[in-house]
XYZ file of C-alpha atoms in Angstrom:
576
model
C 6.310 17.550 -1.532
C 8.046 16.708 -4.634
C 5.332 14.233 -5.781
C 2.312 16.527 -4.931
C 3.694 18.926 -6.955
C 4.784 16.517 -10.168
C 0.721 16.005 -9.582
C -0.276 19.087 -10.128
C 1.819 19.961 -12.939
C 0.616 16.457 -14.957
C -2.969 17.950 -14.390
C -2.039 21.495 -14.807
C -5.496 22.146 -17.263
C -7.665 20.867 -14.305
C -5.436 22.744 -11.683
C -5.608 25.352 -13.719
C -9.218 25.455 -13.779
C -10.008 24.580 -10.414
C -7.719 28.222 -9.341
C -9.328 29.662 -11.622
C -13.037 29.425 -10.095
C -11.698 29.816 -6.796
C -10.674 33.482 -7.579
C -14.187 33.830 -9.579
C -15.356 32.556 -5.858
C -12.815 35.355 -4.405
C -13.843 38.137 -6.594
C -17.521 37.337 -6.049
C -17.289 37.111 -2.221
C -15.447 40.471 -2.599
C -18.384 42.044 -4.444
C -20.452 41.512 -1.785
C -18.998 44.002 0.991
C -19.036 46.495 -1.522
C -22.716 46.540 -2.989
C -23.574 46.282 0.997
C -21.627 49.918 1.389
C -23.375 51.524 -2.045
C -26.945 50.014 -0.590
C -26.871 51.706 3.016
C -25.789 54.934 1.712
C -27.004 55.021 -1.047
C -30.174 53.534 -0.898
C -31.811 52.908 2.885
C -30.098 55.737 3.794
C -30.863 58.253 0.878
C -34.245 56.282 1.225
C -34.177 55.558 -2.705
C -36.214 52.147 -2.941
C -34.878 52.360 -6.727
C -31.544 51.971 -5.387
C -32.340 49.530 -3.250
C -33.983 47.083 -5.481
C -31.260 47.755 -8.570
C -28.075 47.041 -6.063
C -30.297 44.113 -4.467
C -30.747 42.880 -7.800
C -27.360 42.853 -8.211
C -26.210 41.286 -4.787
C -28.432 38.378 -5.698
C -26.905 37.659 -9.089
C -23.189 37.830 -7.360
C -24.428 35.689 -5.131
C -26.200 33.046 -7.019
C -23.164 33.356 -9.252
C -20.061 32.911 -7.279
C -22.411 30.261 -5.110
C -22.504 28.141 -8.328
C -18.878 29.233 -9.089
C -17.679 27.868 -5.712
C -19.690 24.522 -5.999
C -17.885 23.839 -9.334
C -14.404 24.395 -7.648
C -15.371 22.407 -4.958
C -16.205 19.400 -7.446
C -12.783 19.703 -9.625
C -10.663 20.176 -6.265
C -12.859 17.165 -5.079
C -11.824 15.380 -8.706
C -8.209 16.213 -8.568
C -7.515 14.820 -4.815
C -9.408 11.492 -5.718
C -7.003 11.155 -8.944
C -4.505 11.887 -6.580
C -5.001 8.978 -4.459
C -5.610 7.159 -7.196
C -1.891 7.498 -8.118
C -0.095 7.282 -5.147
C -1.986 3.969 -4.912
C -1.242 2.812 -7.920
C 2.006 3.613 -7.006
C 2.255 1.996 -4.090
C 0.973 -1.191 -5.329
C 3.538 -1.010 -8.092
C 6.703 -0.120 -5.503
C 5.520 -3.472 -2.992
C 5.597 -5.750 -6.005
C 9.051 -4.007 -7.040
C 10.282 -4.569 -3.345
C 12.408 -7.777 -2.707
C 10.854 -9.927 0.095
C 13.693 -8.848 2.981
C 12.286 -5.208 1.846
C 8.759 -6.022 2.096
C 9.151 -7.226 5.459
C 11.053 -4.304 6.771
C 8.218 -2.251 5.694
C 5.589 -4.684 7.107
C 2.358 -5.410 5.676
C 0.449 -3.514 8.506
C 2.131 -0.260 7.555
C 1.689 -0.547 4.012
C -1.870 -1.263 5.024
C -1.752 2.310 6.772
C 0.509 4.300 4.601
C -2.330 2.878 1.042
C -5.552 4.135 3.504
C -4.767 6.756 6.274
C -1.791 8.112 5.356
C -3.368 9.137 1.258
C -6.843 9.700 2.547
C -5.042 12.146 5.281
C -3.268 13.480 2.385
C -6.136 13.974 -0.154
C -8.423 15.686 2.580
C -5.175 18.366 3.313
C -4.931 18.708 -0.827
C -8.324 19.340 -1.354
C -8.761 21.911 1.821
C -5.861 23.388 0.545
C -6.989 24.578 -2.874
C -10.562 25.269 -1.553
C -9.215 27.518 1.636
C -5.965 28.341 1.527
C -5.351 29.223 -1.942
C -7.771 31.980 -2.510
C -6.786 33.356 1.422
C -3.627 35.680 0.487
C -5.414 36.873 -2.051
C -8.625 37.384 -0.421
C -6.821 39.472 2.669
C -4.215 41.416 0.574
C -7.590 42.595 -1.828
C -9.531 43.324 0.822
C -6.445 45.299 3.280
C -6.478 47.320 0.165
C -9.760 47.822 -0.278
C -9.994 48.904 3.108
C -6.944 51.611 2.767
C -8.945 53.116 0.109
C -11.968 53.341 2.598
C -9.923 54.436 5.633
C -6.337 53.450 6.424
C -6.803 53.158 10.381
C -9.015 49.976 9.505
C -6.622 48.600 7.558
C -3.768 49.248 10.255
C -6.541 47.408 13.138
C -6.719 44.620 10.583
C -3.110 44.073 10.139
C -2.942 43.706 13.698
C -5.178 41.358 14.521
C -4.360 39.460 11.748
C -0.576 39.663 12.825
C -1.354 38.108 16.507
C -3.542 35.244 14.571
C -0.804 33.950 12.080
C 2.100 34.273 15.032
C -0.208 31.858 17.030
C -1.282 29.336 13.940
C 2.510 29.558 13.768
C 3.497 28.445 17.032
C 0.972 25.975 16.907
C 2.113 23.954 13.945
C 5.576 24.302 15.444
C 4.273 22.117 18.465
C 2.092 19.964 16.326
C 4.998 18.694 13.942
C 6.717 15.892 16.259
C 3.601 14.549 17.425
C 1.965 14.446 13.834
C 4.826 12.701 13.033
C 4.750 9.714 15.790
C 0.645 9.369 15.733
C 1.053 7.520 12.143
C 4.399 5.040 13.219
C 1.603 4.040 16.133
C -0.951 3.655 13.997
C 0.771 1.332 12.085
C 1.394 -0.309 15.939
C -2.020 -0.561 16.394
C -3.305 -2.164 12.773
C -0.525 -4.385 13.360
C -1.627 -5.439 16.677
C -5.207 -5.930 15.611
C -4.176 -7.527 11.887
C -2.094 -10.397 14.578
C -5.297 -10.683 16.978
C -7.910 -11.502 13.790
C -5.418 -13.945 11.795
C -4.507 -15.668 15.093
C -7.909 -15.324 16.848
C -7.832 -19.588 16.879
C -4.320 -20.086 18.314
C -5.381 -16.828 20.738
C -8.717 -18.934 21.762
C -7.092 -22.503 22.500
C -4.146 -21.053 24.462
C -6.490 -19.051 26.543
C -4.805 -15.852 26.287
C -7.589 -13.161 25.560
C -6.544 -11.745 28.377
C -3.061 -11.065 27.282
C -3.950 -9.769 23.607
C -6.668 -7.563 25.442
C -4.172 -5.853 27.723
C -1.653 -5.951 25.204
C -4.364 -4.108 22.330
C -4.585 -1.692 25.284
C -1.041 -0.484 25.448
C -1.777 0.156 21.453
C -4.624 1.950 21.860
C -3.211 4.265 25.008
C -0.539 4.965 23.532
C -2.377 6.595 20.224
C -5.054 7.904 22.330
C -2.687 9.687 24.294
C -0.987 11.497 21.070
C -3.859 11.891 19.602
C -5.294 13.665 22.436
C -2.555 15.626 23.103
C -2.322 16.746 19.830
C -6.008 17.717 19.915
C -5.901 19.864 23.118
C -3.086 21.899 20.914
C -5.648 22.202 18.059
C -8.768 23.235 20.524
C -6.368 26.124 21.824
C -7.212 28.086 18.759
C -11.182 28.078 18.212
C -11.422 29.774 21.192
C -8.676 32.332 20.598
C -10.024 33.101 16.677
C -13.328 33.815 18.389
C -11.938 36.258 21.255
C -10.118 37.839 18.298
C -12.898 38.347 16.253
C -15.205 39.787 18.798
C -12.329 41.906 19.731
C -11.639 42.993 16.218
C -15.593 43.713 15.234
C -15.646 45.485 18.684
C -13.083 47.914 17.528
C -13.746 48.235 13.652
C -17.207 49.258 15.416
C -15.651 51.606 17.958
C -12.914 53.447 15.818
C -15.678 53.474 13.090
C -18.188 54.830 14.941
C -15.974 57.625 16.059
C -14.979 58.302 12.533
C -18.499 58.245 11.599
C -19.532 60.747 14.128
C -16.597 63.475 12.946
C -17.529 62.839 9.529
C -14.255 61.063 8.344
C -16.466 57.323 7.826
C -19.877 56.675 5.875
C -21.972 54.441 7.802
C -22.377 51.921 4.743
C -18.247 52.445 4.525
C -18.521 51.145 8.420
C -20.178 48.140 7.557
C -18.156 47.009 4.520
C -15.119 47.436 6.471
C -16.849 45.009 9.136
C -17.596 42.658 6.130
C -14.206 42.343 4.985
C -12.798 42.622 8.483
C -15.106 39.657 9.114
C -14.239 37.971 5.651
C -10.533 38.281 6.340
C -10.579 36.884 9.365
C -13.063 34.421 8.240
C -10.549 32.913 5.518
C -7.478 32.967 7.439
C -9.122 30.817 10.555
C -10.184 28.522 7.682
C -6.447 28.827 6.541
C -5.474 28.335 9.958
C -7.059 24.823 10.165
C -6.094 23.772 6.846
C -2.423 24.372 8.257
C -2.955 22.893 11.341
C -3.102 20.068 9.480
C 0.009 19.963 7.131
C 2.466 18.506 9.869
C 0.471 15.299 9.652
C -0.164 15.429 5.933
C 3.703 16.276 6.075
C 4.304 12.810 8.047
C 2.204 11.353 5.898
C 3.582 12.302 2.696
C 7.381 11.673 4.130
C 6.190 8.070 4.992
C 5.253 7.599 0.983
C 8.267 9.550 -0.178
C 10.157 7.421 1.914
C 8.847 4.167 0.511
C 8.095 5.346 -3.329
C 12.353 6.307 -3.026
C 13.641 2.789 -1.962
C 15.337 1.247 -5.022
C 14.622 -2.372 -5.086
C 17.265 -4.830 -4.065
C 16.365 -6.673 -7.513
C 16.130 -5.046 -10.343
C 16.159 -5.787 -14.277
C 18.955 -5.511 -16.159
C 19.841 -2.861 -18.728
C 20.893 -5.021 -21.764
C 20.667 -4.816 -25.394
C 17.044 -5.862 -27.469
C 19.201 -7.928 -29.328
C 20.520 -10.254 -26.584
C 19.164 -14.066 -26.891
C 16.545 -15.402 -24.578
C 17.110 -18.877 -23.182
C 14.630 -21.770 -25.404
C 12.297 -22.984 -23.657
C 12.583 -26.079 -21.566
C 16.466 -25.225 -21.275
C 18.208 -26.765 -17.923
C 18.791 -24.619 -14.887
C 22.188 -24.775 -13.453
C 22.955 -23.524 -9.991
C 26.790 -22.576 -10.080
C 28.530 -22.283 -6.860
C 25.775 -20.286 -5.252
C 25.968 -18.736 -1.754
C 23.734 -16.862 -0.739
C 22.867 -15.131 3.298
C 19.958 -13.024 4.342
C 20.555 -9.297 5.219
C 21.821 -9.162 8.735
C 22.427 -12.804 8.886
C 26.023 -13.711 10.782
C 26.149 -16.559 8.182
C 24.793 -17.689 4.741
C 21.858 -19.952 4.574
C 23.447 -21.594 1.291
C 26.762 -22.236 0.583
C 28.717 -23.020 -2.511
C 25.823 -25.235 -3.810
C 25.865 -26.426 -7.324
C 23.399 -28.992 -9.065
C 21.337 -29.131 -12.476
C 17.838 -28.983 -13.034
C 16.969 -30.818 -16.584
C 14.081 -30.850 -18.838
C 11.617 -33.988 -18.082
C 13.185 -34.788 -14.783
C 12.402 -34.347 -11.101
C 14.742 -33.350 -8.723
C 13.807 -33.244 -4.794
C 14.784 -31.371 -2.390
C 15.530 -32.537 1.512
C 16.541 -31.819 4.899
C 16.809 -30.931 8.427
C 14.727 -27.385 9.005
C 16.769 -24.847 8.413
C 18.522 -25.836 6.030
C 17.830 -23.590 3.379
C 15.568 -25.812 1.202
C 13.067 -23.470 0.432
C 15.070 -20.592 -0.307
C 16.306 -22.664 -3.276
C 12.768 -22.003 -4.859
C 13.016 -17.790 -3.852
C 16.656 -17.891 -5.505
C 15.270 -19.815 -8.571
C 12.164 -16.992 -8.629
C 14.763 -14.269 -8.464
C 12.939 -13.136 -5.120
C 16.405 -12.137 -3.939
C 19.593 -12.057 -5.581
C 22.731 -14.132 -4.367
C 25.731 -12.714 -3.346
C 28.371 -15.318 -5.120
C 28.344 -17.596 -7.616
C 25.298 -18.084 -10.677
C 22.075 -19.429 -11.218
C 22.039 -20.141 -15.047
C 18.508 -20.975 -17.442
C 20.052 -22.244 -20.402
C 23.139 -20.627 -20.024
C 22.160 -17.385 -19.198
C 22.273 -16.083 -15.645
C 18.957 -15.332 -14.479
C 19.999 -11.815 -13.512
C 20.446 -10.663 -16.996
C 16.881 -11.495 -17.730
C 13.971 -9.370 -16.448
C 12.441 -10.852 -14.016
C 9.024 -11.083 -15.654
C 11.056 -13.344 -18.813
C 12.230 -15.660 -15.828
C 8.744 -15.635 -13.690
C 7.129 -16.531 -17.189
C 8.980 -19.729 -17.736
C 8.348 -20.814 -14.183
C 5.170 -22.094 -11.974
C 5.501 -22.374 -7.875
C 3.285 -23.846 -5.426
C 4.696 -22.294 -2.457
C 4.543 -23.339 1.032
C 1.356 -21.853 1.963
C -1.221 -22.435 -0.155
C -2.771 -19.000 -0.950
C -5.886 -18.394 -2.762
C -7.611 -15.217 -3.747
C -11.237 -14.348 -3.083
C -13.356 -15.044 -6.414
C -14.156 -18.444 -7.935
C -11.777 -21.487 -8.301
C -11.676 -20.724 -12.310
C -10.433 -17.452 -11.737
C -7.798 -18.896 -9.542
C -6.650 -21.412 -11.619
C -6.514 -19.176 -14.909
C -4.232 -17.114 -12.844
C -1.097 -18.278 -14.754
C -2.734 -18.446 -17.975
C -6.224 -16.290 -18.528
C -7.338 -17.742 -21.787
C -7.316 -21.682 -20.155
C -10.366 -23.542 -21.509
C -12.704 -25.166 -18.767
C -11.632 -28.828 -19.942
C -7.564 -27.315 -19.287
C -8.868 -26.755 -15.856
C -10.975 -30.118 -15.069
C -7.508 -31.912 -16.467
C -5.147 -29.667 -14.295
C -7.595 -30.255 -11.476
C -7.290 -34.455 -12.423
C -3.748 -34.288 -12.239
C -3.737 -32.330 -8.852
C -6.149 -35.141 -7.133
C -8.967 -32.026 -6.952
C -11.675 -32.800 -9.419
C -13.675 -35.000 -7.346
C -14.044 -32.376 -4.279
C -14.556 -29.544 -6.847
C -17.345 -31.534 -9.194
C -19.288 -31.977 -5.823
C -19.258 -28.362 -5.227
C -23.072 -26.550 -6.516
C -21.296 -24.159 -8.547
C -18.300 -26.618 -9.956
C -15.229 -23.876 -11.329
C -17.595 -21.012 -9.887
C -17.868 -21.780 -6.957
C -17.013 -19.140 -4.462
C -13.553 -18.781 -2.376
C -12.995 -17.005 -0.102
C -10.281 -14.367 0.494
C -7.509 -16.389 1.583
C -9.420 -19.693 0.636
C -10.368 -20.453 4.443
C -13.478 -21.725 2.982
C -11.420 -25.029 1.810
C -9.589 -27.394 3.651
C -5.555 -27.192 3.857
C -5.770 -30.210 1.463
C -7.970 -28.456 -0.705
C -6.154 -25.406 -1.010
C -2.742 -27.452 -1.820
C -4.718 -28.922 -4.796
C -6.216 -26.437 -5.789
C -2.686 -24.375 -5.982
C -1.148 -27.340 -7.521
C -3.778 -27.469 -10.054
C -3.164 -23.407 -10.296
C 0.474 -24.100 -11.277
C -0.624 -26.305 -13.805
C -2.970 -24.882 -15.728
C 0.745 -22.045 -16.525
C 1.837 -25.212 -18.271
C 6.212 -23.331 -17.287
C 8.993 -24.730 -18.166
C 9.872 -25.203 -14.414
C 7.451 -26.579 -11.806
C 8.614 -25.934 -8.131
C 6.797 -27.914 -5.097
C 7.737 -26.361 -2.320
C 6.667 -28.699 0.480
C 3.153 -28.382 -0.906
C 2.256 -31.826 -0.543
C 2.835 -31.486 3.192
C -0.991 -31.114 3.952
C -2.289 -34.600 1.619
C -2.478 -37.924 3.253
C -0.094 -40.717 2.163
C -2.844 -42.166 -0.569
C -3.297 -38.675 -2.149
C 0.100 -37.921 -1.872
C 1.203 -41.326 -3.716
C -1.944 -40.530 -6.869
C -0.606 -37.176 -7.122
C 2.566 -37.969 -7.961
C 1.779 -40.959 -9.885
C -0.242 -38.353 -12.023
C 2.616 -35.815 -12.375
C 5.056 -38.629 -13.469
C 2.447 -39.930 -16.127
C 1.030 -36.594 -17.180
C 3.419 -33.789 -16.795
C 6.956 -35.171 -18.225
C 8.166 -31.887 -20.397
C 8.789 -29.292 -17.318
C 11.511 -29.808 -15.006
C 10.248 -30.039 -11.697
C 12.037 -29.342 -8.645
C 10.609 -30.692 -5.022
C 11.054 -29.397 -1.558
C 9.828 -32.117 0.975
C 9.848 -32.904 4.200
C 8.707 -36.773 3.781
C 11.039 -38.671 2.294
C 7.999 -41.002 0.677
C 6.980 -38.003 -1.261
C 10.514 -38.187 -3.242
C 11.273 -42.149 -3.531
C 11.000 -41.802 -7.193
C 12.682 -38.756 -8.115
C 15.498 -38.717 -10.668
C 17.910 -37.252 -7.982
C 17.573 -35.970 -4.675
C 19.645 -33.084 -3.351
C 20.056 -33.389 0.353
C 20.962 -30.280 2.389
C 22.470 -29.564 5.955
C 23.019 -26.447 6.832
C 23.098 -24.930 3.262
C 25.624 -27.300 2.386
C 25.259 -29.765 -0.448
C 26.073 -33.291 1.564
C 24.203 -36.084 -0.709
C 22.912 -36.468 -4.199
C 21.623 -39.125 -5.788
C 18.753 -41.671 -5.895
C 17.103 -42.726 -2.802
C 18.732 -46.084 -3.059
C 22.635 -44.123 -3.607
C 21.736 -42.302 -0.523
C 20.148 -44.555 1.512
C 23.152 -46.355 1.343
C 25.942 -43.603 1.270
C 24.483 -40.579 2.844
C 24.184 -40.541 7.246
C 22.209 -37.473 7.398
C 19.665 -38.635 4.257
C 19.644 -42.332 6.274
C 18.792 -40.663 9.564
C 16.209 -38.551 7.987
C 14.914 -41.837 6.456
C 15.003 -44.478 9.419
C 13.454 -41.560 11.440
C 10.467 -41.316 9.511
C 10.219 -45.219 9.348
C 10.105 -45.657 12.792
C 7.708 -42.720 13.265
C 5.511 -44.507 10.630
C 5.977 -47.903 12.962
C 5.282 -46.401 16.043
């Protein structure tokens, strides 16, 4: 509960506030019971109409009062929960892009999906039925027990009890409740997985056939929350009907005892009825309590789940280092020094001992077998995880004594998969840099092959994409991420197979434009077609994490097996 209550005291004026017109509320709803005693016998009894219409006057001011009182604390508790899932969103957002990639998939995006919605709406419902019901309860029963001592302590003894038999039965209740509060979330993340897999897949799902399989396999989801849920709810519906057996009970025998009183002369009859009215409040307040608390074991779950994430230290982190300590100039050479590097959990590293240069004005490819651990060169370069031996220097300075927003700064990716973002292709490709001109972009967009396509579009660099950028072809999208990368003009460029999706004759212009255009960055290229890198400056081929060739094409055609047999493989693919 530790970040609830850091919450609360940051806001402490509009907690403050908000506790403060719930006991106005609790003071007025008190009233009430009392000017209904001093009216009966004092007024319909006595049968003083003065009386009558003096304390009605006055039960219609508390009430109008503490009815407007209660409507503003209902609007700043309102007010405070919102800002409170404002924050623990904001903080969420802020831990996932702290989170190294091996962390981020050990969460998985479908329960980050559930712990940013259900689990903080969950948790802002609890907080803000907690300050309107459960706050002003204690104090609302212990004023009113006393209230009725001073009236009779008999009532107050038949009010403890019944009282006493509802909170040992809210308590064994929540007792029961905790474990399976705690397991209905971890399969709701089950099932937003399982339905987040059947919508992204819904095309391979459709040509293998297999709605049949995904239906029954949804199913098992489902059941298996429905079944929680439902036994968690049968727990719950045990105590409506209890409360109300209670309270009948209890009004039977306030009425009872009273009457008795009333008849030996030890009770007033308007005393009776007060007692009744905070009898009934008392109850009232703690059923209300009661349901409020019925509900902490999942807003317990709940908050655990953030706790649990918003505690993880990430696995990368910036250094601690003095202001004074020199930055790399830009356009400096990257040097990978003897790196190995091996997933978490991995028997064996996916890189080993590899060691090349990355210069200024050059282009250096990347190739090999899959698997080989060509494209976590570009996650290492990115600092998306850091390497367990050796260094990865930027102008002689390892990269993990910068932050990693100095190192993400100098550099521009085109990753694998060509994401875009819903919103217009300007607002894509200004991305990297936000104050781009439009003629940046058209020239960015040259280079990358993609003007033509996007000057056909209605709307040109505002025209629409959508989330994901399904509304463009996997061509498109390449060029248009290409073009993204651009527009950062970085002192590194990294391709990371993202030419894999343009035919040959694109392919060929597109690197004919990067050689003739783009000649400051270093650029480093991850391929899978060896005609993509025939005029790189040295190629780097990999087998099994291992360095085994580097050179020109020609120097490894000749001197290199496993580049030759990538090579002649291709050939006689493209002769076939």
């Amino acid at each position: 509960m530790n970040y609830l209550k850091q919450f609360l005291i940051r806001h402490k004026g509009k907690t403050a506030l908000a506790v403060l017109l719930l006991l106005g509320q609790v003071v007025g709803t008190l009233l009430i019971p009392a000017l209904v005693a001093d009216i009966v016998d004092h007024g319909i009894l006595q049968g003083d109409m003065d009386a009558v219409l003096r304390i009605g006057v006055w039960m219609l001011a508390v009430t109008i009062l503490s009815t407007g009182i209660a409507a503003w604390g209902s609007w700043i508790t309102s007010d405070l929960a919102s800002l409170f899932g404002f924050e623990m969103r904001s903080m969420l957002l802020q831990k996932s892009q702290q989170l190294s990639l091996q962390q981020f998939d050990s969460v998985g995006i479908s329960s980050m999906i559930t712990r940013t919605t259900s689990d903080i709406i969950n948790l802002q419902r609890t907080m803000g039925m907690m300050l309107q019901m459960v706050v002003p309860a204690p104090i609302l029963v212990v004023v009113s027990i006393v209230m009725t001592i001073m009236v009779s302590p008999v009532m107050a003894v038949i009010q403890l009890a019944f009282m006493t038999v509802l909170l040992a039965l809210t308590a064994v209740i929540l007792k029961k409740s905790n474990a399976l509060s705690r397991s209905i979330q971890a399969r709701l993340d089950r099932i937003n997985q399982v339905v987040r897999e059947t919508v992204t897949g819904v095309r391979v799902i459709r040509a293998f056939g297999n709605e049949s399989y995904e239906e029954e396999r949804s199913g098992i989801a489902y059941e298996d929350y429905a079944d929680n849920m439902i036994r968690l709810n049968r727990l719950f519906a045990v105590i409506t009907p209890v409360v109300w057996l209670l309270m009948g009970a209890l009004m039977a025998v306030i009425l009872g005892v009273g009457g008795a009183l009333s008849l030996g002369g030890g009770m007033a009859v308007g005393q009776i009825t007060a007692v009744a009215e905070y009898s009934t409040l008392t109850m009232a307040y703690l059923i209300m309590a009661a349901s409020v608390l019925t509900t902490l074991p999942k807003a317990r779950a709940c908050l655990e789940r953030l706790r649990e994430l918003l505690n993880t230290e990430p696995a990368v982190s910036d250094p601690i280092r003095s202001p004074m300590t020199a930055l790399p100039a830009p356009s400096d050479t990257v040097e990978f020094d003897h790196v190995t590097f091996a997933y978490e959990g991995a028997e064996e590293p996916v890189i080993r001992d590899l060691s090349f240069t990355l210069r200024p004005g050059q282009t250096t490819a990347v190739i090999g077998s899959t698997g080989s651990g060509k494209s976590t060169l570009a996650d290492l370069l990115l600092r998306l995880h850091d390497i367990q031996s050796g260094r990865i220097l930027l102008g002689g300075v390892d990269v993990r004594e910068l932050s990693q927003q100095e190192l993400r700064d100098r550099i521009a990716c085109v990753p694998q998969k060509a994401f875009l973002f819903g919103g217009t292709i300007a607002e894509n490709l200004r991305m990297g840099r936000a104050d781009t001109t439009g003629g940046e972009l058209w020239e960015a967009l040259r280079i990358a092959q993609a003007k033509d396509f996007v000057k056909r579009l209605p709307k040109g660099l505002e025209a629409p994409v959508a989330q994901g950028g399904t509304n463009f072809s996997g061509g498109q999208r390449q060029r248009l991420a290409i073009a993204r990368a651009l527009v950062k003009r970085a002192d590194i460029l990294i391709f990371d197979d993202s030419f894999s999706a343009l035919d040959v004759r694109t392919d060929a212009a597109l690197r004919k434009a990067l050689l003739q255009s783009v000649m400051a960055p270093a650029k480093l290229i991850i391929a899978q077609r060896v005609s993509t890198i025939l005029d790189a400056d040295q190629i780097l081929v990999l087998d099994k994490g291992r360095l085994v060739g580097k050179g020109t094409h020609q120097e490894l055609f000749e001197h290199c097996p496993v580049y030759r047999e990538i090579a002649e493989s291709q050939m006689q693919k493209k002769e076939a």
